[in-house]
Short mmCIF file of C-alpha atoms and ligand atoms in Angstrom, two decimals:
data_model
loop_
_atom_site.label_atom_id
_atom_site.label_comp_id
_atom_site.label_asym_id
_atom_site.label_seq_id
_atom_site.Cartn_x
_atom_site.Cartn_y
_atom_site.Cartn_z
CA MET A 321 0.00 0.00 0.00
CA ASN A 322 2.57 2.56 1.12
CA LYS A 323 4.98 1.33 -1.46
CA ASP A 324 2.22 1.92 -3.99
CA LYS A 325 1.76 5.45 -2.75
CA GLN A 326 5.43 6.27 -3.25
CA LEU A 327 4.94 5.36 -6.84
CA LEU A 328 2.35 8.03 -7.54
CA LEU A 329 3.71 10.18 -10.36
CA PRO A 330 3.35 13.64 -8.78
CA GLY A 331 5.42 12.43 -5.82
CA ILE A 332 8.37 11.34 -7.92
CA SER A 333 8.30 14.11 -10.51
CA LYS A 334 11.31 16.50 -10.35
CA PRO A 335 12.17 19.21 -12.86
CA GLY A 336 14.87 18.02 -15.21
CA LYS A 337 14.28 14.24 -14.94
CA VAL A 338 14.00 12.72 -18.39
CA GLY A 339 12.46 9.41 -19.35
CA CYS A 340 13.33 9.34 -23.02
CA ARG A 341 15.80 10.81 -25.48
CA LEU A 342 14.54 12.29 -28.72
CA PRO A 343 16.56 11.67 -31.88
CA GLU A 344 18.42 14.53 -33.58
CA LEU A 345 16.19 16.63 -35.81
CA ASP A 346 16.83 15.41 -39.35
CA VAL A 347 14.05 17.32 -41.15
CA PRO A 348 13.51 21.09 -41.56
CA ALA A 349 12.10 22.63 -38.38
CA ALA A 350 8.44 23.67 -38.78
CA GLU A 351 6.90 26.91 -37.55
CA LEU A 352 4.99 26.56 -34.27
CA PRO A 353 1.26 27.37 -34.41
CA ALA A 354 0.09 30.85 -33.36
CA GLY A 355 0.77 31.78 -29.73
CA ASN A 356 -2.89 31.64 -28.69
CA LEU A 357 -2.98 27.95 -29.69
CA LEU A 358 -0.01 27.03 -27.55
CA ARG A 359 -0.41 25.85 -23.98
CA ARG A 360 2.49 27.33 -22.06
CA LYS A 361 1.74 25.88 -18.65
CA LEU A 362 1.54 22.19 -19.36
CA SER A 363 2.18 20.48 -16.06
CA LEU A 364 3.57 17.19 -17.28
CA PRO A 365 5.37 15.05 -14.73
CA GLU A 366 9.10 14.67 -15.23
CA VAL A 367 10.26 11.17 -14.38
CA SER A 368 12.84 8.63 -15.46
CA GLU A 369 12.00 5.67 -17.69
CA ALA A 370 12.29 3.21 -14.81
CA GLU A 371 9.92 5.28 -12.66
CA LEU A 372 7.44 5.48 -15.48
CA VAL A 373 7.52 1.71 -16.04
CA ARG A 374 7.04 1.08 -12.33
CA TYR A 375 4.15 3.51 -12.21
CA PHE A 376 2.24 1.87 -15.04
CA THR A 377 3.06 -1.62 -13.83
CA SER A 378 1.83 -0.80 -10.34
CA ILE A 379 -1.48 0.56 -11.57
CA SER A 380 -1.94 -2.37 -13.97
CA ARG A 381 -1.68 -4.69 -10.96
CA ARG A 382 -4.64 -3.04 -9.31
CA ASN A 383 -6.88 -4.51 -11.95
CA TYR A 384 -8.79 -7.63 -11.11
CA GLY A 385 -9.70 -9.97 -13.93
CA ILE A 386 -10.43 -13.58 -14.69
CA ASP A 387 -6.69 -14.05 -15.27
CA THR A 388 -5.98 -12.96 -11.69
CA GLY A 389 -8.67 -14.85 -9.82
CA PHE A 390 -12.16 -16.23 -9.29
CA TYR A 391 -14.86 -13.91 -10.63
CA PRO A 392 -18.31 -15.26 -9.69
CA LEU A 393 -20.25 -12.26 -11.02
CA GLY A 394 -23.70 -13.77 -11.50
CA SER A 395 -25.35 -13.38 -14.89
CA CYS A 396 -22.04 -12.32 -16.49
CA THR A 397 -20.53 -15.80 -17.00
CA MET A 398 -16.99 -14.70 -16.22
CA LYS A 399 -15.38 -17.94 -17.28
CA TYR A 400 -11.82 -18.50 -18.32
CA ASN A 401 -11.59 -18.28 -22.10
CA PRO A 402 -8.82 -20.18 -23.87
CA LYS A 403 -6.00 -17.87 -24.97
CA TRP A 404 -5.56 -19.55 -28.32
CA HIS A 405 -8.98 -18.29 -29.39
CA GLU A 406 -7.42 -14.84 -29.19
CA ASP A 407 -4.59 -16.04 -31.42
CA ILE A 408 -7.09 -17.30 -33.97
CA ALA A 409 -9.01 -14.01 -33.93
CA ARG A 410 -5.69 -12.28 -34.63
CA LEU A 411 -4.81 -14.29 -37.72
CA PRO A 412 -4.05 -11.74 -40.45
CA GLY A 413 -6.78 -13.16 -42.71
CA PHE A 414 -9.32 -12.35 -40.00
CA CYS A 415 -8.08 -9.16 -38.42
CA TYR A 416 -6.79 -7.21 -41.43
CA ILE A 417 -9.87 -7.51 -43.64
CA HIS A 418 -12.32 -4.69 -44.30
CA PRO A 419 -16.12 -5.01 -44.31
CA TYR A 420 -16.38 -3.37 -47.74
CA GLN A 421 -13.68 -5.35 -49.46
CA PRO A 422 -14.83 -7.40 -52.54
CA VAL A 423 -16.67 -10.53 -51.38
CA ASP A 424 -14.51 -12.91 -53.40
CA THR A 425 -11.52 -11.83 -51.28
CA VAL A 426 -13.25 -12.61 -47.94
CA GLN A 427 -14.90 -15.94 -48.66
CA GLY A 428 -13.23 -17.57 -45.63
CA ALA A 429 -14.55 -14.95 -43.23
CA LEU A 430 -18.04 -15.14 -44.73
CA ARG A 431 -17.96 -18.91 -44.51
CA LEU A 432 -17.06 -18.64 -40.83
CA MET A 433 -20.04 -16.33 -40.27
CA PHE A 434 -22.33 -18.63 -42.26
CA GLU A 435 -21.27 -21.70 -40.29
CA LEU A 436 -21.57 -19.82 -36.99
CA GLN A 437 -25.12 -18.77 -37.95
CA GLU A 438 -25.93 -22.44 -38.60
CA ALA A 439 -24.29 -23.64 -35.38
CA LEU A 440 -26.21 -21.13 -33.25
CA ALA A 441 -29.48 -22.02 -35.01
CA GLU A 442 -28.77 -25.67 -34.21
CA ILE A 443 -27.88 -24.93 -30.58
CA THR A 444 -31.07 -22.89 -30.07
CA GLY A 445 -33.37 -25.05 -32.22
CA MET A 446 -34.21 -22.13 -34.50
CA GLU A 447 -34.38 -21.73 -38.27
CA ALA A 448 -31.89 -18.93 -38.89
CA THR A 449 -29.53 -16.48 -37.19
CA SER A 450 -28.35 -12.92 -37.71
CA LEU A 451 -24.99 -12.07 -36.17
CA ALA A 452 -25.55 -8.33 -36.59
CA PRO A 453 -26.38 -7.23 -32.99
CA MET A 454 -23.34 -6.08 -31.03
CA ALA A 455 -24.56 -6.67 -27.47
CA GLY A 456 -27.14 -8.70 -25.64
CA ALA A 457 -29.29 -5.62 -25.22
CA GLN A 458 -29.04 -4.85 -28.93
CA GLY A 459 -30.06 -8.44 -29.68
CA GLU A 460 -33.12 -7.93 -27.47
CA LEU A 461 -33.89 -4.74 -29.37
CA ALA A 462 -33.61 -6.70 -32.63
CA SER A 463 -36.03 -9.37 -31.33
CA LEU A 464 -38.56 -6.73 -30.33
CA LEU A 465 -38.31 -4.80 -33.60
CA MET A 466 -38.76 -8.10 -35.44
CA ILE A 467 -41.93 -9.07 -33.62
CA GLN A 468 -43.22 -5.49 -34.04
CA ALA A 469 -42.65 -5.73 -37.80
CA TYR A 470 -44.18 -9.23 -37.81
CA HIS A 471 -47.42 -8.06 -36.16
CA GLN A 472 -47.57 -5.01 -38.44
CA SER A 473 -47.17 -7.23 -41.52
CA ARG A 474 -50.26 -9.15 -40.38
CA GLY A 475 -52.32 -6.03 -39.78
CA GLU A 476 -52.02 -6.36 -36.00
CA SER A 477 -50.37 -3.05 -35.13
CA HIS A 478 -52.65 -2.77 -32.10
CA ARG A 479 -50.40 -5.26 -30.30
CA ARG A 480 -48.52 -2.61 -28.34
CA LYS A 481 -47.79 -4.34 -25.07
CA ILE A 482 -44.86 -6.46 -23.97
CA LEU A 483 -45.12 -8.69 -20.94
CA VAL A 484 -41.98 -8.89 -18.81
CA PRO A 485 -41.48 -10.98 -15.65
CA ASP A 486 -40.59 -9.03 -12.50
CA SER A 487 -37.31 -10.92 -12.19
CA ALA A 488 -36.12 -9.78 -15.65
CA HIS A 489 -32.82 -8.13 -16.48
CA GLY A 490 -33.31 -4.35 -16.72
CA THR A 491 -32.53 -4.38 -20.43
CA ASN A 492 -35.78 -6.29 -21.11
CA PRO A 493 -38.22 -3.52 -20.12
CA ALA A 494 -35.77 -0.86 -21.36
CA THR A 495 -35.53 -2.19 -24.92
CA ALA A 496 -39.30 -2.73 -25.04
CA ALA A 497 -39.83 0.91 -24.07
CA MET A 498 -37.30 2.00 -26.71
CA CYS A 499 -39.47 0.34 -29.36
CA GLY A 500 -42.51 2.26 -28.12
CA PHE A 501 -44.12 -0.72 -26.40
CA GLU A 502 -45.96 -0.46 -23.14
CA VAL A 503 -44.42 -2.77 -20.52
CA ASN A 504 -46.63 -4.97 -18.33
CA THR A 505 -44.88 -6.67 -15.42
CA ILE A 506 -45.78 -10.24 -14.46
CA PRO A 507 -44.97 -11.37 -10.92
CA SER A 508 -43.06 -14.55 -10.08
CA ASN A 509 -44.68 -17.07 -7.77
CA GLY A 510 -43.26 -18.49 -4.53
CA ASP A 511 -41.16 -21.05 -6.41
CA GLY A 512 -39.44 -18.39 -8.48
CA ASN A 513 -41.33 -19.35 -11.66
CA LEU A 514 -43.60 -17.13 -13.71
CA ASP A 515 -47.04 -16.87 -12.14
CA LEU A 516 -49.31 -18.49 -14.73
CA THR A 517 -52.54 -17.08 -13.30
CA SER A 518 -51.21 -13.53 -13.51
CA LEU A 519 -49.99 -14.22 -17.04
CA ALA A 520 -53.40 -15.52 -18.11
CA ASN A 521 -55.09 -12.48 -16.54
CA LEU A 522 -52.73 -9.89 -18.00
CA ILE A 523 -52.37 -11.16 -21.55
CA ASN A 524 -54.88 -9.91 -24.11
CA GLU A 525 -55.25 -9.02 -27.79
CA GLU A 526 -52.99 -5.99 -27.29
CA SER A 527 -50.07 -8.14 -26.13
CA ALA A 528 -47.34 -8.44 -28.72
CA ALA A 529 -45.07 -10.82 -26.85
CA LEU A 530 -43.75 -12.12 -23.57
CA THR A 531 -40.01 -11.78 -23.00
CA LEU A 532 -38.78 -14.68 -20.91
CA THR A 533 -35.23 -15.27 -19.69
CA MET A 534 -34.19 -18.93 -19.61
CA PRO A 535 -32.88 -19.99 -17.21
CA THR A 536 -34.67 -17.24 -15.28
CA THR A 537 -32.57 -14.52 -13.67
CA LEU A 538 -32.98 -16.47 -10.45
CA GLY A 539 -30.79 -19.14 -12.06
CA LEU A 540 -33.75 -21.52 -12.25
CA PHE A 541 -35.28 -23.53 -15.06
CA ASP A 542 -38.99 -22.74 -15.26
CA PRO A 543 -40.52 -26.23 -15.66
CA ARG A 544 -43.83 -24.83 -16.89
CA VAL A 545 -42.39 -23.03 -19.87
CA ALA A 546 -44.48 -25.17 -22.28
CA GLU A 547 -47.64 -23.92 -20.54
CA VAL A 548 -46.34 -20.35 -20.71
CA SER A 549 -45.78 -20.78 -24.44
CA ALA A 550 -49.28 -22.21 -24.94
CA ILE A 551 -50.96 -19.32 -23.09
CA VAL A 552 -49.02 -16.69 -25.05
CA HIS A 553 -49.55 -18.29 -28.46
CA ASP A 554 -53.25 -18.95 -27.79
CA ARG A 555 -53.72 -15.21 -27.52
CA GLY A 556 -51.81 -14.50 -30.72
CA GLY A 557 -48.68 -13.30 -28.94
CA LEU A 558 -45.11 -14.43 -29.46
CA LEU A 559 -42.55 -15.74 -27.00
CA ILE A 560 -39.21 -13.94 -27.02
CA GLY A 561 -36.29 -15.62 -25.30
CA ASP A 562 -33.53 -13.79 -23.49
CA GLY A 563 -30.76 -16.34 -23.95
CA ALA A 564 -27.93 -14.22 -22.56
CA ASN A 565 -27.24 -16.93 -20.00
CA LEU A 566 -26.99 -19.99 -22.19
CA ASN A 567 -24.17 -21.57 -20.23
CA SER A 568 -26.34 -24.23 -18.60
CA LEU A 569 -28.39 -25.23 -21.63
CA LEU A 570 -25.78 -26.11 -24.28
CA GLY A 571 -26.67 -29.41 -25.90
CA LYS A 572 -29.35 -29.97 -23.27
CA VAL A 573 -32.39 -27.88 -24.15
CA LYS A 574 -33.28 -25.85 -27.23
CA PHE A 575 -35.26 -22.63 -27.14
CA GLY A 576 -37.13 -23.73 -30.29
CA ASP A 577 -38.26 -26.95 -28.59
CA LEU A 578 -39.53 -24.97 -25.60
CA GLY A 579 -41.85 -22.91 -27.82
CA PHE A 580 -39.83 -19.71 -28.19
CA ASP A 581 -40.16 -17.76 -31.45
CA CYS A 582 -36.83 -15.96 -31.28
CA VAL A 583 -33.94 -15.60 -28.86
CA GLN A 584 -30.82 -13.47 -28.48
CA LEU A 585 -27.55 -14.92 -27.23
CA ASN A 586 -24.52 -13.29 -25.66
CA LEU A 587 -21.40 -14.61 -27.38
CA HIS A 588 -19.52 -12.46 -24.86
CA LYS A 589 -20.68 -14.64 -21.99
CA THR A 590 -21.12 -18.21 -23.11
CA PHE A 591 -18.88 -18.36 -26.19
CA SER A 592 -15.33 -17.41 -25.31
CA THR A 593 -15.33 -13.63 -24.99
CA PRO A 594 -15.49 -12.17 -21.48
CA HIS A 595 -18.49 -10.07 -20.51
CA GLY A 596 -17.99 -6.91 -18.55
CA GLY A 597 -14.48 -6.35 -19.82
CA GLY A 598 -15.56 -3.19 -21.58
CA GLY A 599 -14.57 -4.78 -24.86
CA PRO A 600 -16.68 -5.58 -27.90
CA GLY A 601 -19.64 -7.92 -27.59
CA SER A 602 -21.94 -9.86 -29.86
CA GLY A 603 -25.64 -10.61 -29.35
CA PRO A 604 -26.83 -12.74 -32.29
CA VAL A 605 -30.57 -13.22 -32.70
CA CYS A 606 -31.98 -16.58 -33.78
CA ALA A 607 -35.51 -16.92 -35.15
CA ARG A 608 -38.15 -19.48 -36.01
CA ALA A 609 -39.18 -19.78 -39.69
CA GLU A 610 -42.06 -17.25 -39.45
CA LEU A 611 -39.66 -14.54 -38.32
CA THR A 612 -36.54 -15.14 -40.43
CA ASP A 613 -37.57 -12.59 -43.10
CA PHE A 614 -37.43 -9.89 -40.44
CA LEU A 615 -33.91 -10.63 -39.17
CA PRO A 616 -31.52 -7.67 -38.98
CA ALA A 617 -29.08 -7.19 -41.86
CA PRO A 618 -26.68 -8.46 -42.91
CA VAL A 619 -27.06 -12.22 -42.85
CA VAL A 620 -24.60 -14.39 -44.73
CA ILE A 621 -26.07 -16.65 -47.41
CA ARG A 622 -24.52 -19.25 -49.71
CA ASP A 623 -25.37 -19.49 -53.40
CA LYS A 624 -23.74 -20.56 -56.68
CA LYS A 625 -21.22 -17.71 -56.44
CA GLY A 626 -20.19 -18.59 -52.92
CA TYR A 627 -20.84 -16.78 -49.64
CA GLN A 628 -22.20 -13.27 -49.52
CA SER A 629 -23.99 -10.77 -47.30
CA ALA A 630 -27.71 -10.35 -47.84
CA THR A 631 -30.64 -8.42 -46.45
CA PRO A 632 -33.68 -10.56 -45.54
CA ASP A 633 -36.89 -9.57 -47.41
CA LYS A 634 -38.63 -7.68 -44.61
CA SER A 635 -35.52 -7.01 -42.54
CA ILE A 636 -35.72 -4.57 -39.64
CA GLY A 637 -32.55 -3.12 -41.17
CA ARG A 638 -29.04 -2.61 -39.93
CA LEU A 639 -27.96 -2.22 -36.32
CA GLY A 640 -24.51 -0.85 -37.05
CA ALA A 641 -22.25 0.22 -39.86
CA ALA A 642 -20.84 -3.15 -40.85
CA CYS A 643 -21.50 -6.80 -40.05
CA GLY A 644 -21.27 -6.84 -36.25
CA ASN A 645 -18.21 -7.59 -34.12
CA PHE A 646 -16.36 -10.07 -36.26
CA GLY A 647 -13.51 -10.83 -33.83
CA VAL A 648 -16.02 -12.04 -31.24
CA MET A 649 -17.59 -14.29 -33.89
CA VAL A 650 -14.21 -15.86 -34.67
CA LYS A 651 -13.72 -16.76 -31.00
CA ALA A 652 -17.23 -18.20 -30.72
CA TYR A 653 -16.66 -20.27 -33.84
CA ALA A 654 -13.33 -21.57 -32.53
CA TYR A 655 -15.00 -22.41 -29.22
CA ILE A 656 -17.90 -24.31 -30.77
CA ARG A 657 -15.76 -26.19 -33.31
CA SER A 658 -13.07 -27.14 -30.82
CA LEU A 659 -15.48 -28.40 -28.16
CA GLY A 660 -17.94 -30.07 -30.50
CA ALA A 661 -21.40 -31.22 -29.47
CA GLU A 662 -20.11 -33.42 -26.64
CA GLY A 663 -17.77 -30.76 -25.28
CA LEU A 664 -20.51 -28.14 -25.22
CA LYS A 665 -22.73 -30.51 -23.23
CA GLU A 666 -19.93 -31.00 -20.75
CA VAL A 667 -19.58 -27.22 -20.35
CA SER A 668 -23.19 -27.00 -19.23
CA GLU A 669 -23.01 -30.06 -17.00
CA ASN A 670 -20.01 -28.69 -15.14
CA ALA A 671 -21.42 -25.16 -14.93
CA VAL A 672 -24.57 -26.55 -13.27
CA LEU A 673 -22.59 -28.91 -11.04
CA ASN A 674 -20.36 -26.09 -9.77
CA ALA A 675 -23.30 -23.79 -9.01
CA ASN A 676 -25.13 -26.54 -7.13
CA TYR A 677 -21.97 -27.42 -5.19
CA ILE A 678 -21.76 -23.85 -3.91
CA LYS A 679 -25.48 -23.84 -3.18
CA GLU A 680 -25.25 -26.95 -0.99
CA LYS A 681 -22.11 -25.78 0.81
CA LEU A 682 -23.38 -22.29 1.64
CA LYS A 683 -27.05 -22.81 2.35
CA ALA A 684 -26.40 -23.41 6.05
CA CYS A 685 -24.83 -19.92 6.39
CA TYR A 686 -26.84 -17.84 3.92
CA HIS A 687 -30.57 -17.77 3.33
CA LEU A 688 -31.51 -19.64 0.15
CA PRO A 689 -34.86 -18.24 -1.06
CA TYR A 690 -35.47 -20.96 -3.65
CA ASP A 691 -34.20 -24.26 -2.33
CA ARG A 692 -34.25 -26.31 -5.52
CA THR A 693 -31.71 -27.45 -8.09
CA CYS A 694 -30.26 -24.39 -9.76
CA MET A 695 -28.81 -23.98 -13.21
CA HIS A 696 -25.64 -21.97 -13.97
CA GLU A 697 -25.93 -19.73 -10.90
CA VAL A 698 -27.35 -19.66 -7.40
CA VAL A 699 -29.09 -16.74 -5.74
CA PHE A 700 -28.78 -16.33 -1.97
CA SER A 701 -30.20 -13.61 0.23
CA GLY A 702 -28.22 -11.71 2.87
CA LYS A 703 -31.38 -11.62 5.02
CA LYS A 704 -29.90 -13.50 7.99
CA GLN A 705 -26.89 -11.17 8.11
CA LYS A 706 -29.12 -8.11 7.68
CA ILE A 707 -30.69 -8.90 11.05
CA LYS A 708 -27.22 -8.36 12.57
CA GLY A 709 -26.94 -5.05 10.72
CA VAL A 710 -24.62 -6.44 8.03
CA THR A 711 -25.73 -5.73 4.47
CA THR A 712 -25.06 -7.65 1.30
CA LEU A 713 -22.85 -4.74 0.25
CA ASP A 714 -20.74 -5.26 3.40
CA ILE A 715 -20.37 -8.96 2.56
CA ALA A 716 -19.34 -8.16 -1.01
CA LYS A 717 -16.76 -5.62 0.16
CA ARG A 718 -15.36 -8.05 2.71
CA LEU A 719 -14.84 -10.67 -0.03
CA LEU A 720 -12.36 -8.26 -1.63
CA ASP A 721 -10.19 -8.64 1.47
CA TYR A 722 -10.15 -12.39 0.86
CA GLY A 723 -8.96 -11.80 -2.70
CA PHE A 724 -12.17 -12.64 -4.54
CA HIS A 725 -14.21 -10.60 -6.95
CA PRO A 726 -17.66 -10.31 -5.33
CA PRO A 727 -20.75 -11.91 -6.84
CA THR A 728 -23.51 -9.82 -8.40
CA ILE A 729 -25.47 -8.14 -5.60
CA TYR A 730 -28.96 -6.65 -5.24
CA PHE A 731 -30.02 -8.38 -8.46
CA PRO A 732 -32.49 -9.81 -9.24
CA GLN A 733 -34.52 -7.25 -7.37
CA VAL A 734 -37.21 -9.75 -6.39
CA VAL A 735 -34.78 -11.20 -3.83
CA GLU A 736 -34.11 -9.13 -0.73
CA GLU A 737 -30.36 -8.45 -0.26
CA ALA A 738 -29.61 -10.71 -3.23
CA ILE A 739 -26.22 -12.40 -3.67
CA MET A 740 -25.99 -14.02 -7.09
CA ILE A 741 -23.09 -16.42 -7.56
CA GLU A 742 -22.11 -17.85 -10.94
CA PRO A 743 -18.99 -20.00 -10.63
CA THR A 744 -18.91 -21.23 -14.28
CA GLU A 745 -17.51 -24.55 -15.46
CA THR A 746 -13.89 -23.43 -15.69
CA GLU A 747 -13.23 -23.30 -11.93
CA SER A 748 -11.62 -26.17 -10.07
CA ARG A 749 -12.96 -27.81 -6.95
CA GLU A 750 -10.02 -26.22 -5.05
CA THR A 751 -11.00 -22.70 -6.12
CA LEU A 752 -14.64 -23.30 -5.24
CA ASP A 753 -13.61 -24.65 -1.84
CA SER A 754 -11.50 -21.62 -1.01
CA PHE A 755 -14.31 -19.28 -2.05
CA ILE A 756 -16.77 -21.28 0.07
CA ALA A 757 -14.38 -21.11 3.02
CA ALA A 758 -14.18 -17.31 2.67
CA MET A 759 -17.97 -16.99 2.52
CA VAL A 760 -18.37 -19.20 5.61
CA GLU A 761 -15.75 -17.13 7.44
CA ILE A 762 -17.54 -13.90 6.48
CA ALA A 763 -20.84 -15.28 7.80
CA ARG A 764 -19.06 -15.96 11.11
CA GLU A 765 -17.55 -12.45 11.13
CA ALA A 766 -21.04 -11.01 10.54
CA GLU A 767 -22.14 -12.69 13.77
CA GLU A 768 -19.10 -11.89 15.86
CA ASN A 769 -17.63 -8.67 14.54
CA PRO A 770 -20.06 -6.81 12.29
CA ASP A 771 -17.92 -3.65 12.36
CA LEU A 772 -15.15 -5.45 10.53
CA LEU A 773 -17.59 -5.83 7.64
CA HIS A 774 -19.03 -2.33 7.82
CA THR A 775 -15.56 -0.89 7.20
CA ALA A 776 -14.39 -3.46 4.64
CA PRO A 777 -12.44 -3.65 2.39
CA HIS A 778 -9.32 -3.18 4.48
CA ASN A 779 -6.44 -4.24 2.27
CA THR A 780 -7.29 -3.02 -1.21
CA PRO A 781 -5.57 0.01 -2.84
CA VAL A 782 -8.75 2.04 -2.38
CA ARG A 783 -11.50 1.53 0.17
CA ARG A 784 -15.22 2.14 -0.43
CA LEU A 785 -15.81 4.21 -3.49
CA ASP A 786 -18.62 6.55 -4.31
CA GLU A 787 -19.89 4.26 -7.05
CA VAL A 788 -22.64 6.59 -8.22
CA SER A 789 -20.25 9.48 -8.85
CA ALA A 790 -17.72 7.09 -10.36
CA ALA A 791 -20.33 6.01 -12.91
CA ARG A 792 -21.96 9.40 -13.51
CA LYS A 793 -18.91 11.65 -13.39
CA PRO A 794 -15.97 9.46 -14.28
CA VAL A 795 -12.57 11.14 -14.15
CA LEU A 796 -10.81 9.71 -17.16
CA ARG A 797 -7.88 12.12 -17.48
CA TRP A 798 -4.84 12.29 -15.31
CA GLU A 799 -4.07 15.70 -13.93
CA MET A 800 -1.14 16.72 -11.81
CA LYS A 801 -2.45 18.24 -8.62
C1 PLP B 289 -26.07 -9.78 -19.71
C2 PLP B 289 -27.51 -9.86 -19.92
C3 PLP B 289 -28.16 -9.01 -20.83
C4 PLP B 289 -27.48 -7.85 -21.53
O1 PLP B 289 -26.36 -8.16 -22.29
P1 PLP B 289 -25.35 -6.98 -22.71
O2 PLP B 289 -24.45 -7.60 -23.71
O3 PLP B 289 -24.65 -6.58 -21.46
O4 PLP B 289 -26.16 -5.89 -23.31
C5 PLP B 289 -29.50 -9.20 -21.04
N1 PLP B 289 -30.20 -10.13 -20.37
C6 PLP B 289 -29.61 -10.96 -19.47
C7 PLP B 289 -30.44 -12.00 -18.77
C8 PLP B 289 -28.25 -10.84 -19.20
O5 PLP B 289 -27.70 -11.65 -18.29
#
């Protein structure tokens, strides 16, 4: 900590220290711009090269990532992604091509997209895929625009309402509102499933669709999904899947078989690109036959001349300038082809096994609101600790002291003091055991020494941050004080 502080640039800056040597001027000197364009008081730090390297290395070490440790951030699927997928995405034939280059020079890339479209359609049990959306939320938007266009094409523009379960990810109601739909919330029942009676009461001839996350955001498989589908379709509505969390379903269950009409996936969760890294994402949308004409452009087709981009007949249009985030597609393709059907199944089996292992080991210490087999993640409640005056936030902050990234907290909102843990399939039994031990220890601390938790974290470079200001007014430029 103190050693870190010594390394802060302003502290080590001294006039006259130089970190680099510029080469001799070997071109004619140019005139400087007019005086009013010149900044005369530019307070740049003056440090040596070694000090500069140590400064940047020390701040880089303050980052926490999946390469540094366990990252059970529920709903984000922070699994370890094989490094060689990055190598493949960086092959010159993939990373130096341009979206508007002649199609006969990019047949390999188009073939990759075509085969990825087919693989995702197979995995979800749908007819066709568009890889155009660049995030899960944009894939949701695509689904909603598609069903809007579908209803309009059938003269049913009066279907202006979208039904959304109360446990849904915030992007579900948000994207529906962006399309001009009215959002109707459907409560969950005591088991954490959709309440069928409320659904039957709320749905009517103005309902365009129900958006359902599978597994639900409680990490549960809703066993009555076939009934949900029947109720929605009986009333002329469609069933939209939010498939952002596909990690437990690979090779096990298909959205098409469950009665969904379309579904968006997050390649940057399940398919070898990390979520939440601030990097590019990809949220393909897969659709049943009735909806494929509406898919966003472009889609890749194959004809006599080879592979090429096309716009479906009644497409909702483009969602970005080019074809989506191609590098993410390459990694997803590499992941699917290298694991194969059997490997993908194993991913889901181990993801579910790991989540259930944590559930069983922690349910004695933390309240488990839905005590049934979970899927890729398990949702606890910090209710028991709250009675002692310790909040879920305190527990999350204390985990930092034990060297773990905290789980997702206060989501889903239907669970009081929610703690949502998603271990993923890539963690070993040893890692899970040390995380479990830390959680058990924290539960004991909450009983015996609540103040220790109120003031946590204690051994991180910074303590509790003002997260609201950090998000709303981020300071992204360094300034010498
Ligand atoms: C992550 C997630 C999303 C949003 O995905 P982004 O790529 O972050 O836009 C939507 N729904 C669910 C259930 C998710 O877990």
